[in-house]
Every structure is written in C-alpha cells, then in structure tokens.
PDB file of C-alpha atoms in Angstrom:
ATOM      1  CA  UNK A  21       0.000   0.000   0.000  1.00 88.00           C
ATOM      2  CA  UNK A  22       1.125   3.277  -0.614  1.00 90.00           C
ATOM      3  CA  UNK A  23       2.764   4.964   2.440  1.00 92.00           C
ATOM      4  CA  UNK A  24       1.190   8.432   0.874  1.00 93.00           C
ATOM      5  CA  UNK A  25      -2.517   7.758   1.877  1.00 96.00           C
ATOM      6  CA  UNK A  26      -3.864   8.140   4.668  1.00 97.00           C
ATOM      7  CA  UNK A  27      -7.954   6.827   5.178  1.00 97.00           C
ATOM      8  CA  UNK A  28      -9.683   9.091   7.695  1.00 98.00           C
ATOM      9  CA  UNK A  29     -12.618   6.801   8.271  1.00 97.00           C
ATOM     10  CA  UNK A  30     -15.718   7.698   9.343  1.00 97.00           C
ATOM     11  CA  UNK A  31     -16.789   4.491  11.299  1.00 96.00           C
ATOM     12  CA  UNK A  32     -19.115   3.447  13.682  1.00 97.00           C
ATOM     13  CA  UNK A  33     -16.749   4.078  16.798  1.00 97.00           C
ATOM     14  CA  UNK A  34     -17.143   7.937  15.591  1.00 97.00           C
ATOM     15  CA  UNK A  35     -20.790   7.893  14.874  1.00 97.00           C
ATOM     16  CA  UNK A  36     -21.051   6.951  18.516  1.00 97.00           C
ATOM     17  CA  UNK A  37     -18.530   9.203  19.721  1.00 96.00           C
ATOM     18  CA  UNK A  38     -19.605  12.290  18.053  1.00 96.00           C
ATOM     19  CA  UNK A  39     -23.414  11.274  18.601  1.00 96.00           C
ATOM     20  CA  UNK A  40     -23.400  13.523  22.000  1.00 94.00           C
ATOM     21  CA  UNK A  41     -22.321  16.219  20.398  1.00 93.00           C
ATOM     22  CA  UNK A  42     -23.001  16.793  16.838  1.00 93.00           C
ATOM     23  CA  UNK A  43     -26.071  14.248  17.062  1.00 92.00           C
ATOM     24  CA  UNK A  44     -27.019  11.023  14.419  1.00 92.00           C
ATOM     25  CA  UNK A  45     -25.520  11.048  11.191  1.00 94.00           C
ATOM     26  CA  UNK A  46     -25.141  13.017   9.177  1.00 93.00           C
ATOM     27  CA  UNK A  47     -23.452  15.914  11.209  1.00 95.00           C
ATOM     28  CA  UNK A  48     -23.738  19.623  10.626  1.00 95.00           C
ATOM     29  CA  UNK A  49     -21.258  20.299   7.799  1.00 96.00           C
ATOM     30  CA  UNK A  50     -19.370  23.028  10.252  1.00 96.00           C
ATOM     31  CA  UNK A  51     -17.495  19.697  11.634  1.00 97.00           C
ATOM     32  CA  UNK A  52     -15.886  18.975   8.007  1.00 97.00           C
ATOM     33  CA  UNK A  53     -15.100  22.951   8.237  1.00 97.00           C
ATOM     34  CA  UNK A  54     -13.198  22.064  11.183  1.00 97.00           C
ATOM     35  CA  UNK A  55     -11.554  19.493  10.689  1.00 97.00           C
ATOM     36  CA  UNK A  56     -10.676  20.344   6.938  1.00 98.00           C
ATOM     37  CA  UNK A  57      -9.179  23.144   8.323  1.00 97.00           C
ATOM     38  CA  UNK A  58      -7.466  21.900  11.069  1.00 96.00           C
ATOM     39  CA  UNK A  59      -6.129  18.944   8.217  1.00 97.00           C
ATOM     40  CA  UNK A  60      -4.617  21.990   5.974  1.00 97.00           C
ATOM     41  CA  UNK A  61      -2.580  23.234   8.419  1.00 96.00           C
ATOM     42  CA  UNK A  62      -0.238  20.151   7.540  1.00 97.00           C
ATOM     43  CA  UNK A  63      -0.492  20.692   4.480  1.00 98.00           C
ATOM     44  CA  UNK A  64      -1.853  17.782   2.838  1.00 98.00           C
ATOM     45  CA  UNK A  65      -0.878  16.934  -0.706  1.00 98.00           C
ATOM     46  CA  UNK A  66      -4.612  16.751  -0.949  1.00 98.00           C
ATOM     47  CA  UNK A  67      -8.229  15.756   0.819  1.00 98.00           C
ATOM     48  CA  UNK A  68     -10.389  13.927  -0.852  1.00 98.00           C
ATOM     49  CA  UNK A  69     -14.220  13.808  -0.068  1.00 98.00           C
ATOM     50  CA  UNK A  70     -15.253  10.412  -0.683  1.00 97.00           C
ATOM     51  CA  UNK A  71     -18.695  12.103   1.028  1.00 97.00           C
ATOM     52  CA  UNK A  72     -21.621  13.178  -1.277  1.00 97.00           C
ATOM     53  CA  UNK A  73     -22.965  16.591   0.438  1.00 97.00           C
ATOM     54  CA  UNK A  74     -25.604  16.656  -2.397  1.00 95.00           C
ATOM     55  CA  UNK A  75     -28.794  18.860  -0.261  1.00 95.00           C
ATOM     56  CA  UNK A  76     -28.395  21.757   1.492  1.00 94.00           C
ATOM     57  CA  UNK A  77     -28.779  21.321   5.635  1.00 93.00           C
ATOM     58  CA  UNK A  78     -32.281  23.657   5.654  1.00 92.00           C
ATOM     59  CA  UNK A  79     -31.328  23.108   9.961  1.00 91.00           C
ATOM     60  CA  UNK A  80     -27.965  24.846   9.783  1.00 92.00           C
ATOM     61  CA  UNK A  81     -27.180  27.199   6.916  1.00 95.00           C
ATOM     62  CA  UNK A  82     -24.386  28.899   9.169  1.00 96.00           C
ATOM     63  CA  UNK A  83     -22.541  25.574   9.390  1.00 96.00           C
ATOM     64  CA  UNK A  84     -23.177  24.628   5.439  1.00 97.00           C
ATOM     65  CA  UNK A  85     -21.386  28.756   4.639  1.00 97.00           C
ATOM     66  CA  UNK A  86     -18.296  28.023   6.992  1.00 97.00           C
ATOM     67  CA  UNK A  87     -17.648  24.822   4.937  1.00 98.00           C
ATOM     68  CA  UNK A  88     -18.082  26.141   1.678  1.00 98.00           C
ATOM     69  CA  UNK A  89     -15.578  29.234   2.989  1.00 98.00           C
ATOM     70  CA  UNK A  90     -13.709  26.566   4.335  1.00 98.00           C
ATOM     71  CA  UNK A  91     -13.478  25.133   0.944  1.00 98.00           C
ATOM     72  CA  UNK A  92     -13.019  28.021  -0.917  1.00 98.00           C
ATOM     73  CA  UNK A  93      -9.746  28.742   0.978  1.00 97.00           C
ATOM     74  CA  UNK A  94      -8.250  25.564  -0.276  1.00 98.00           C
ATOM     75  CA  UNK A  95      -6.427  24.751  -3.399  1.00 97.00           C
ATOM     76  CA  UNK A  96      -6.039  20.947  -2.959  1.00 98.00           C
ATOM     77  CA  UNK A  97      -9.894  19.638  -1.623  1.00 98.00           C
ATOM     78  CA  UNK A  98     -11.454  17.244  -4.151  1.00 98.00           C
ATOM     79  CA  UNK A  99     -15.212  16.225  -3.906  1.00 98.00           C
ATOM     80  CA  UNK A 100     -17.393  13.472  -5.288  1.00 98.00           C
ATOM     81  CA  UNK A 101     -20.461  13.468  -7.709  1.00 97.00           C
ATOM     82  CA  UNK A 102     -22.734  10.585  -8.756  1.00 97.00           C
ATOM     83  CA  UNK A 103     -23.278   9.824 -11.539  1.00 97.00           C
ATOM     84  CA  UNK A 104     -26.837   7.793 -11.826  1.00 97.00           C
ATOM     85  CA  UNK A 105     -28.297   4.908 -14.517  1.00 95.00           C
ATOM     86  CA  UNK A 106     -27.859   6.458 -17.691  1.00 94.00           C
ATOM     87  CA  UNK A 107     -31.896   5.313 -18.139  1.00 95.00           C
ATOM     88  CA  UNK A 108     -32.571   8.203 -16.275  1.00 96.00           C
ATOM     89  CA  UNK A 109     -30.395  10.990 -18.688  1.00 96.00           C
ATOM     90  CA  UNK A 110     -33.673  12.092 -20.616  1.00 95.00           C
ATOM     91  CA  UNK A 111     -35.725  13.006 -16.736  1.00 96.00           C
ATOM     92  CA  UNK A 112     -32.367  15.402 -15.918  1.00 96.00           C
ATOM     93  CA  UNK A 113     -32.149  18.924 -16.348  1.00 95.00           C
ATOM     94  CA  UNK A 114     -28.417  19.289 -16.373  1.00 95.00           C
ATOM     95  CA  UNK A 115     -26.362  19.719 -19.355  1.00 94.00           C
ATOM     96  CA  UNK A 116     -22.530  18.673 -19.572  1.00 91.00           C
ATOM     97  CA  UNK A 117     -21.979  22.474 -19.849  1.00 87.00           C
ATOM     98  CA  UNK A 118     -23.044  22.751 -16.045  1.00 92.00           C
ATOM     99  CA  UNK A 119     -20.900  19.743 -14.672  1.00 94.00           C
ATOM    100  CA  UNK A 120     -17.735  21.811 -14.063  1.00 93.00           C
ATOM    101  CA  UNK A 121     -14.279  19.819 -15.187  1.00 88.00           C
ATOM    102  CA  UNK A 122     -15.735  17.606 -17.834  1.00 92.00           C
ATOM    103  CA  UNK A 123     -13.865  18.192 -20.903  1.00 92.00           C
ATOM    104  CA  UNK A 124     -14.988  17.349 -24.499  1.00 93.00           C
ATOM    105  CA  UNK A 125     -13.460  13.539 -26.064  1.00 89.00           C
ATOM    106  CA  UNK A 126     -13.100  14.923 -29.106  1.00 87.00           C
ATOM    107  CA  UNK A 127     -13.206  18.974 -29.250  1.00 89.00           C
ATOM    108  CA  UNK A 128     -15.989  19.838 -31.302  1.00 89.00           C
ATOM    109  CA  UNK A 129     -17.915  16.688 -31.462  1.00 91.00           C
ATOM    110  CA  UNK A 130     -19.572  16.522 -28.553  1.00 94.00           C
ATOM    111  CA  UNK A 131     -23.038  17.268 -27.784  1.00 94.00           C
ATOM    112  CA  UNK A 132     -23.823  20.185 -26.133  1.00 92.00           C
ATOM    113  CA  UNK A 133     -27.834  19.545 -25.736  1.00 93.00           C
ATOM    114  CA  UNK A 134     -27.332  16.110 -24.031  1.00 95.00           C
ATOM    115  CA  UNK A 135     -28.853  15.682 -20.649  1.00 96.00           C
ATOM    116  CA  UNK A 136     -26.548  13.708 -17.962  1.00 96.00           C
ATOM    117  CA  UNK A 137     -28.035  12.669 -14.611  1.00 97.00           C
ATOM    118  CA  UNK A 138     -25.902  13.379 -12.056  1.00 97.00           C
ATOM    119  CA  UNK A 139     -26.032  14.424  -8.361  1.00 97.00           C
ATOM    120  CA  UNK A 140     -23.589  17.241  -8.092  1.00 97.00           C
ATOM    121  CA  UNK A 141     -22.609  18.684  -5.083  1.00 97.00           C
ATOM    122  CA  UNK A 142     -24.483  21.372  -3.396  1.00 95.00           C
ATOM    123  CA  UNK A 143     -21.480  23.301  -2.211  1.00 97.00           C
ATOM    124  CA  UNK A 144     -20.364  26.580  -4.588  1.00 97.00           C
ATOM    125  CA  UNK A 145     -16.615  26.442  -3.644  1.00 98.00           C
ATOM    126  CA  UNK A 146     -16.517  22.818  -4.233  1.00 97.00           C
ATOM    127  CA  UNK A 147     -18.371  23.272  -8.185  1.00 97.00           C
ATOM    128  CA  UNK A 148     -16.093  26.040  -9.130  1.00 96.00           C
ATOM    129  CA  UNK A 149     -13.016  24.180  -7.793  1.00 96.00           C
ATOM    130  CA  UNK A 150     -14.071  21.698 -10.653  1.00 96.00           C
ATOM    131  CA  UNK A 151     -11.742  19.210  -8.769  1.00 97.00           C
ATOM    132  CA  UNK A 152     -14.644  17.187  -9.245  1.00 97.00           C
ATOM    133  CA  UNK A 153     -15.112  13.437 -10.664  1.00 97.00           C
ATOM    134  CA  UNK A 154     -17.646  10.522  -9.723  1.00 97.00           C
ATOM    135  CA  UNK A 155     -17.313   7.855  -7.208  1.00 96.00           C
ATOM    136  CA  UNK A 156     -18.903   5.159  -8.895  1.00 96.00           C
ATOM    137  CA  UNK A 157     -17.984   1.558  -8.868  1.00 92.00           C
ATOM    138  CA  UNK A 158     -19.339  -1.190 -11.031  1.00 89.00           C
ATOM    139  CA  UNK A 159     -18.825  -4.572  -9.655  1.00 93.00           C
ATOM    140  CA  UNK A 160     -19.207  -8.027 -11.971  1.00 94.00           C
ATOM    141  CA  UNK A 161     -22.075 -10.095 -11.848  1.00 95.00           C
ATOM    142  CA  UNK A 162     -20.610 -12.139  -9.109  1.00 97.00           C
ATOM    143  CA  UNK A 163     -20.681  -8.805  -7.381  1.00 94.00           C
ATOM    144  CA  UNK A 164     -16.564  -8.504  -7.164  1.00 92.00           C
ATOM    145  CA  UNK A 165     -15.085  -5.372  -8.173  1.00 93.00           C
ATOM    146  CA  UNK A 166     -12.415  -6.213 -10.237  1.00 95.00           C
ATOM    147  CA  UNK A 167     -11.631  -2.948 -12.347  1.00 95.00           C
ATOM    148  CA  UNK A 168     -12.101   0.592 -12.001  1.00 95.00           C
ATOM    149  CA  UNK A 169     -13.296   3.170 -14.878  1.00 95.00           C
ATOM    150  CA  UNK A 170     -11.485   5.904 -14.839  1.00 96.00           C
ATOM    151  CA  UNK A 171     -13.615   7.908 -16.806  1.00 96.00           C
ATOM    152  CA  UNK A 172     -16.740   7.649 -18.692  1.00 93.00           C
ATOM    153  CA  UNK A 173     -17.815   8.665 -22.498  1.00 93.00           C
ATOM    154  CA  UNK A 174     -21.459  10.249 -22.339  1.00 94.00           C
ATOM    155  CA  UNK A 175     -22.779  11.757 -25.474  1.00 95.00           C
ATOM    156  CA  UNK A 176     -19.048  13.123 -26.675  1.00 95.00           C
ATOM    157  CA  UNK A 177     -18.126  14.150 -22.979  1.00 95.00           C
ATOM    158  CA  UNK A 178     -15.294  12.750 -20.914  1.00 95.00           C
ATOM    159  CA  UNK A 179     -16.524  12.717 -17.371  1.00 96.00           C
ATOM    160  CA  UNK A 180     -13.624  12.099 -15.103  1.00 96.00           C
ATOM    161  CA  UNK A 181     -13.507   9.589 -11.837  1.00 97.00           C
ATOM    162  CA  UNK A 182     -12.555  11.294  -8.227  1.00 97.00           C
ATOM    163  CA  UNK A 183      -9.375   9.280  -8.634  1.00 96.00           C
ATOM    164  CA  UNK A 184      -9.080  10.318 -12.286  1.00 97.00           C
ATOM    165  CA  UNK A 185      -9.255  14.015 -10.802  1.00 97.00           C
ATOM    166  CA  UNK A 186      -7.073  13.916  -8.329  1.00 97.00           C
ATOM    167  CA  UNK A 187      -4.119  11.623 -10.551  1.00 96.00           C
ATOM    168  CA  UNK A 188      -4.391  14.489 -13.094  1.00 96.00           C
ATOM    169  CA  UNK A 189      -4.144  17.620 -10.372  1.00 96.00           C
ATOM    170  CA  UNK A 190      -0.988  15.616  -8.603  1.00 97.00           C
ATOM    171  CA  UNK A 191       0.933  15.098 -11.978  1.00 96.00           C
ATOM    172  CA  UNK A 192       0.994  10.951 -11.463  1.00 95.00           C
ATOM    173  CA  UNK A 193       1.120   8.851 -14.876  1.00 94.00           C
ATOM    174  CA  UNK A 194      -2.253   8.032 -15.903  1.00 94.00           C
ATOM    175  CA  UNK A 195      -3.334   5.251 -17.924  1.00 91.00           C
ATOM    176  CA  UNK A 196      -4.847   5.682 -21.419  1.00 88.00           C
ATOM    177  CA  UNK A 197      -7.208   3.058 -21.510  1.00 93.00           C
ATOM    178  CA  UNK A 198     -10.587   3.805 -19.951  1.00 95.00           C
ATOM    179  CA  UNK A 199     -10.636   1.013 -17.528  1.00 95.00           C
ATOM    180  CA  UNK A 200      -7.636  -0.691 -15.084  1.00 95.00           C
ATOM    181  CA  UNK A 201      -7.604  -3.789 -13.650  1.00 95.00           C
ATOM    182  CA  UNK A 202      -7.559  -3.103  -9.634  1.00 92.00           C
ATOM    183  CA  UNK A 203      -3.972  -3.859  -7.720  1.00 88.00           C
ATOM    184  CA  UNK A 204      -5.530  -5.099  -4.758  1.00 86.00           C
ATOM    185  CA  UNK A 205      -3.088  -4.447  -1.870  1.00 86.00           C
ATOM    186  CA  UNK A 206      -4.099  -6.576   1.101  1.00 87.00           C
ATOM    187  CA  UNK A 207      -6.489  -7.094   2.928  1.00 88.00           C
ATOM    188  CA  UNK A 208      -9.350  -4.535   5.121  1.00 84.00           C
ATOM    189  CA  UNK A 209      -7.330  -2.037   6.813  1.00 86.00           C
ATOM    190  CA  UNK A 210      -3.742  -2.469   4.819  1.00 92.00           C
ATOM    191  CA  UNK A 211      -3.621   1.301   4.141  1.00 92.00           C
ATOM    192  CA  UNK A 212      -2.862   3.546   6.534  1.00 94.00           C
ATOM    193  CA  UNK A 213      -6.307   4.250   8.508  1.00 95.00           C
ATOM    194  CA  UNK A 214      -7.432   6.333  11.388  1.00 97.00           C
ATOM    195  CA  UNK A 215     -10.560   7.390  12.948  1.00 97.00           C
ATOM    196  CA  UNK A 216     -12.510  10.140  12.172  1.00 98.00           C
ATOM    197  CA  UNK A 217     -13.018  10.734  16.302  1.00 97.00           C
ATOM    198  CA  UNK A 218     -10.003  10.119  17.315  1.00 97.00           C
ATOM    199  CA  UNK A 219      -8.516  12.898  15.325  1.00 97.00           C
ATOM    200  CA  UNK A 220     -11.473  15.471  15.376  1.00 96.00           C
ATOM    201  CA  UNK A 221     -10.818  14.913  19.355  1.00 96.00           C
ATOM    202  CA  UNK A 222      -7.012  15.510  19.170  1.00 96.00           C
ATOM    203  CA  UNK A 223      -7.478  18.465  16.965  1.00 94.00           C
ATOM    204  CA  UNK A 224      -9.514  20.086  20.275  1.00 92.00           C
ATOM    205  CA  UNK A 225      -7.192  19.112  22.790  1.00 93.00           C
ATOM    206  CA  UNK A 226      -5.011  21.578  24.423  1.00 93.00           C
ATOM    207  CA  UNK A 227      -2.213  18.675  24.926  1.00 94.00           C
ATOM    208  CA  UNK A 228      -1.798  16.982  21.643  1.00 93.00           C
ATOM    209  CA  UNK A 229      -1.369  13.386  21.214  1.00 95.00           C
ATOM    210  CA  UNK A 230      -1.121  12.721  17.698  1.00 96.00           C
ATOM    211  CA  UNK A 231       1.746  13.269  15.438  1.00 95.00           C
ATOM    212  CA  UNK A 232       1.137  17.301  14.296  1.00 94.00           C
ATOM    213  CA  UNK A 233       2.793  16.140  10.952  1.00 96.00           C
ATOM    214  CA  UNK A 234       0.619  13.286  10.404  1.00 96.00           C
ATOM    215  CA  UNK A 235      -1.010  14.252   7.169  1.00 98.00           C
ATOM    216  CA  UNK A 236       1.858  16.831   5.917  1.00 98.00           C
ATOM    217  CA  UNK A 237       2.551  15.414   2.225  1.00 98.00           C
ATOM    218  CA  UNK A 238      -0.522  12.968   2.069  1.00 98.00           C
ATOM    219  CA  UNK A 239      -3.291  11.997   0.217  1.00 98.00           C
ATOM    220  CA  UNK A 240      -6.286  12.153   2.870  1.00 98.00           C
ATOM    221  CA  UNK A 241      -9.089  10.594   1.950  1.00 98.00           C
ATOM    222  CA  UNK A 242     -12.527  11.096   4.174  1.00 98.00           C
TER     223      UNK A 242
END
C-alpha cells in the first residue's frame, strides 16, 4: 500500500462518539469545516471527499457557509459526484456544460444539448473548484469489483472519476485506456487508517497526542 494515503474513516466508533455532540448522522457540515481546516494546516498533498454533500442542511445554513468558505480557501480539496443509470439521462435537467471539469473527447464533437443525470454537489466552492469526478464503482455479476473506470464517455463528454481528478491535479502517470484492472493491496485495513473521532478529538485538545505532521505530504481521503 502506498505509504502516501492516509484513510480518515468515518466508522461506527465515531458515529457513537460524536453522537453527544453533533447528534445522528449526518453531522452539521461546520465539523468537516473544522476538521478540513485543522487537516490543511499540515499541508496535505490533498483531501479527498469520498462524502456526497448533495442537499443543502435547511437546519444549519451557518454551518453549510463556513464549509463552503472553508473550501473556498483551499487549493487541494477534491469532492465526489454521482453519476446515476444512464436510463434516467432524458428526466435530468443538467447539461454537460453545467458539470464543471468535464472536458470534451473529441473537441468539437460533442453534444452540447445532451442531458446527464448526475447528483452534483451542493457546495459553490466545491463546483467552481471543478476538482470534481464521480465515485462510482461497477462490480461483476458475481458482485466482485475487479476494475475501475477511470472515466466515462457520455454523449461526446469525458466525465472524469474522483481518482481520475485527483491523478491528473498531482501530476501521477495516468493510464490511457478507460478502464484498469484493480492492484488489490491486502487485505481490510492495509492502508494507513485512522478514525474520524479520534482525530477530530485531538485536533480540540489543548495537549496533543497525535503526530502534528501526520497528514503533511498525504493523500487524505474522508
């Protein structure tokens, strides 16, 4: 596994330890402004959302601006969209020109009046990032993931995977086909991976625990 990323994992020992405070999930989005903030004064190589915040929290609008400022202050945050059966591309209103970061496969070919359905995400700094890409996985019929798409090919469009996104931003070598076979590396838990909790509670602690260079240089991945 690569020594580089770091899983922050949002698991069922946080759920219960956050449940006091912040309540059942999902939490108000002013925790993510924390802790993303808290995370970037390491100076990550980059944090990646693997968290769709597709709806606005109607509860706690304060909390849902301080993470979008939060965002917006950031140069290396990368957030997930879905992309949804392609059965359902003629009932969506949203045109490739509105899904920021796609590019065209061919320039000039593609079409511009196509409808995609997609959930995007509701936050403004993350759209205009466009440090976007879905999170989709397909699995085979036996209901093993065995490959990955990096990107997909809708109506002329080249809509990029999350880790297609983030490859691309970080200058790594990128395959050219669309698909690669998965590396598998071990098994549950062979990457580096830490809990959610345990670090939100460090991060409020007047006597620090954890290493304060723990994420400087990495690939964090929520």
């Amino acid at each position: 596994p690569d020594k580089d990323v770091v899983i922050v994992d949002v698991n069922e020992k946080s759920l219960a330890a956050m449940a006091g405070e912040y309540g059942r999930w999902p939490w108000p989005r002013q925790v993510f402004g924390e802790f993303l903030e808290n995370i970037e004064a390491q100076k990550p190589k980059a944090i990646v959302f693997d968290i769709l915040f597709s709806d606005a929290d109607v509860f706690n609008p304060d909390s849902d601006t301080y993470f979008n400022d939060t965002i917006a202050a950031t140069d290396n945050t990368y957030f997930p969209f879905l992309r949804l059966p392609e059965t359902q591309d003629k009932l969506s209103a949203v045109k490739p020109g509105m899904i920021p970061g796609i590019t065209e496969t061919i320039p000039g070919q593609a079409d511009k009046n196509a409808t995609v359905a997609v959930v995007l995400p509701h936050f403004e700094a993350a759209l205009n990032s466009k440090r976007l890409g879905f999170h989709n996985i397909t699995p085979d019929a036996d209901g093993i993931v065995r490959d990955y798409r990096l990107y997909q090919n809708d109506y002329g469009w080249k809509l990029p995977s999350l880790p297609l996104t983030v490859a691309n931003s970080l200058g790594y070598a990128v395959p050219d086909s669309q698909n690669v076979l998965l590396n598998w590396r071990g098994k549950p838990f062979t990457y580096q991976n830490v809990t959610f909790s345990d670090v939100m509670t460090d991060m409020g602690s007047k006597v620090k625990k954890r290493p304060q260079d723990e994420f400087t240089g990495k690939i964090v991945i929520i």
